[in-house]
């Protein structure tokens, strides 16, 4: 997907904040716990970095600005539908009805569906509230405001689920599933339930595209026929039945392949870059007036997709990270002046590291990409490590892979998706820690653990299994409802559909002024490192 990545993937790497810039803005390392704020840097962030989303063209002096914002929001979050292109597309009664306990017969005679009313459908006007907290001030912890006064404006997104009318006849559907990017717990669970739900609708022709987008055009790779029998037990193991890869052909080549194969439903499992590709495929299909539904299922173990409570694989990653953290703790606790360093996933967001630190209760220092830090100096990580060794006798550090990249020599290399190849911050911290204590003449036993590939390859836990099941089902419901260029996610505990451009504009990140990060600081007891 190189051609796709370089042309349509948004720039996802946040600009690093220099320490001198932080100091110029008043971010000092003093710890002020007595007034309920953990540091002047965090207090200052509540004013400087309170999120105020100023929409273009809005005049906040206009008494009707909030109504205009609401209209703009509704326009942006209106879901693309095949009737936008095919004005005369006629819906038919849904073939999905759980009152029908037997599969729709092959001839579809009287199979659309029974006359008996079933009250399990979603009304097209059903909505889910995007934001549930009414912040009274931009200075509130984690505040997300539209205007400087933090005015409450209702923002609604489309509820996911089966509709009473569908826009595809199951016997005419050829559905394809593709998994892109890296591995993630739950991929097989999503594949399984997409296939099962398609079959409940009556679809007989389902194919898996091997090894990501490249499987569309590689002569060496052929599609894998999928059925309930094939996918019945795939969720019992990790990885992806279809395989994954980065890179691949251009958009036109992919759509050419879809046209040639007769694919009119495409389910794409992947992260921001993969979704950008899915959106480009959707746009190309519309341009060619192809009646195709392209639906995404957000797959990012880092949990960095906008607007969603969480993405599948995240809970499993946090749970599995506990094993590595516990091992590091035992190694450190059992050694004289032991220090354990654990590197976890998180290229541009530190959700896994933050939640793993909270869950384990064994982390003394948690380092994430969103919060700059220094290793050396009077307020650096190493100085605090010395304090921990002196007072506790051991210490455990948890660091996200994208943290501290400004401290490491850049490689200037990129992967097949166009992502910058990161330096190994875990090894860097290990080496610098050894040098620091050796220079002090203090013995230190530093152990480094990187469980990345063990976590990525494991089977989804129960929580993620449920999430994957519902995401897979709702992806199929969205496609049959005639939506395209959308993705499905969980929003305030409810499942919703989002237009793809709205969730890939930039990666979701940990807000250093959020209550969750403050909770992490309370758990670790760490000071500021700038």
Coordinates of N, CA and C in Angstrom, one line a residue, residues 173-177 194-196 198-199 203-208 224-227:
X173 N -24.7 -10.5 -3.7 CA -23.5 -10.0 -2.9 C -22.3 -10.9 -3.1
X174 N -21.2 -10.3 -3.4 CA -19.9 -10.9 -3.2 C -19.1 -10.1 -2.2
X175 N -18.9 -10.6 -1.0 CA -18.3 -9.8 0.0 C -16.8 -10.2 0.1
X176 N -16.0 -9.2 0.5 CA -14.5 -9.5 0.7 C -14.1 -8.9 2.0
X177 N -13.2 -9.6 2.7 CA -12.6 -9.1 3.9 C -11.1 -9.0 3.8
X194 N -18.1 -11.3 11.0 CA -18.5 -10.8 9.7 C -19.0 -11.9 8.8
X195 N -18.3 -13.0 8.7 CA -18.8 -14.1 7.9 C -20.1 -14.7 8.4
X196 N -20.2 -14.9 9.7 CA -21.4 -15.5 10.3 C -22.6 -14.6 10.0
X198 N -23.0 -12.3 7.6 CA -23.2 -12.3 6.2 C -24.1 -13.5 5.9
X199 N -23.7 -14.7 6.4 CA -24.5 -15.9 6.1 C -25.9 -15.8 6.7
X203 N -26.0 -14.4 2.4 CA -24.9 -14.3 1.5 C -24.1 -15.6 1.4
X204 N -23.9 -16.1 0.2 CA -23.2 -17.3 -0.1 C -21.8 -17.1 -0.6
X205 N -21.5 -15.9 -1.1 CA -20.2 -15.7 -1.8 C -19.3 -14.8 -0.9
X206 N -18.4 -15.3 -0.1 CA -17.6 -14.5 0.7 C -16.1 -14.9 0.5
X207 N -15.2 -14.0 0.4 CA -13.8 -14.3 0.1 C -12.9 -13.4 1.0
X208 N -11.9 -14.1 1.4 CA -10.8 -13.3 2.2 C -9.7 -12.9 1.3
X224 N -9.3 -16.4 -0.5 CA -9.7 -17.6 0.3 C -11.2 -17.6 0.5
X225 N -11.9 -18.6 0.0 CA -13.3 -18.8 0.2 C -13.6 -18.9 1.7
X226 N -14.6 -18.2 2.2 CA -14.9 -18.2 3.6 C -16.4 -18.6 3.8
X227 N -16.6 -19.3 4.9 CA -17.9 -19.8 5.3 C -17.9 -20.0 6.8

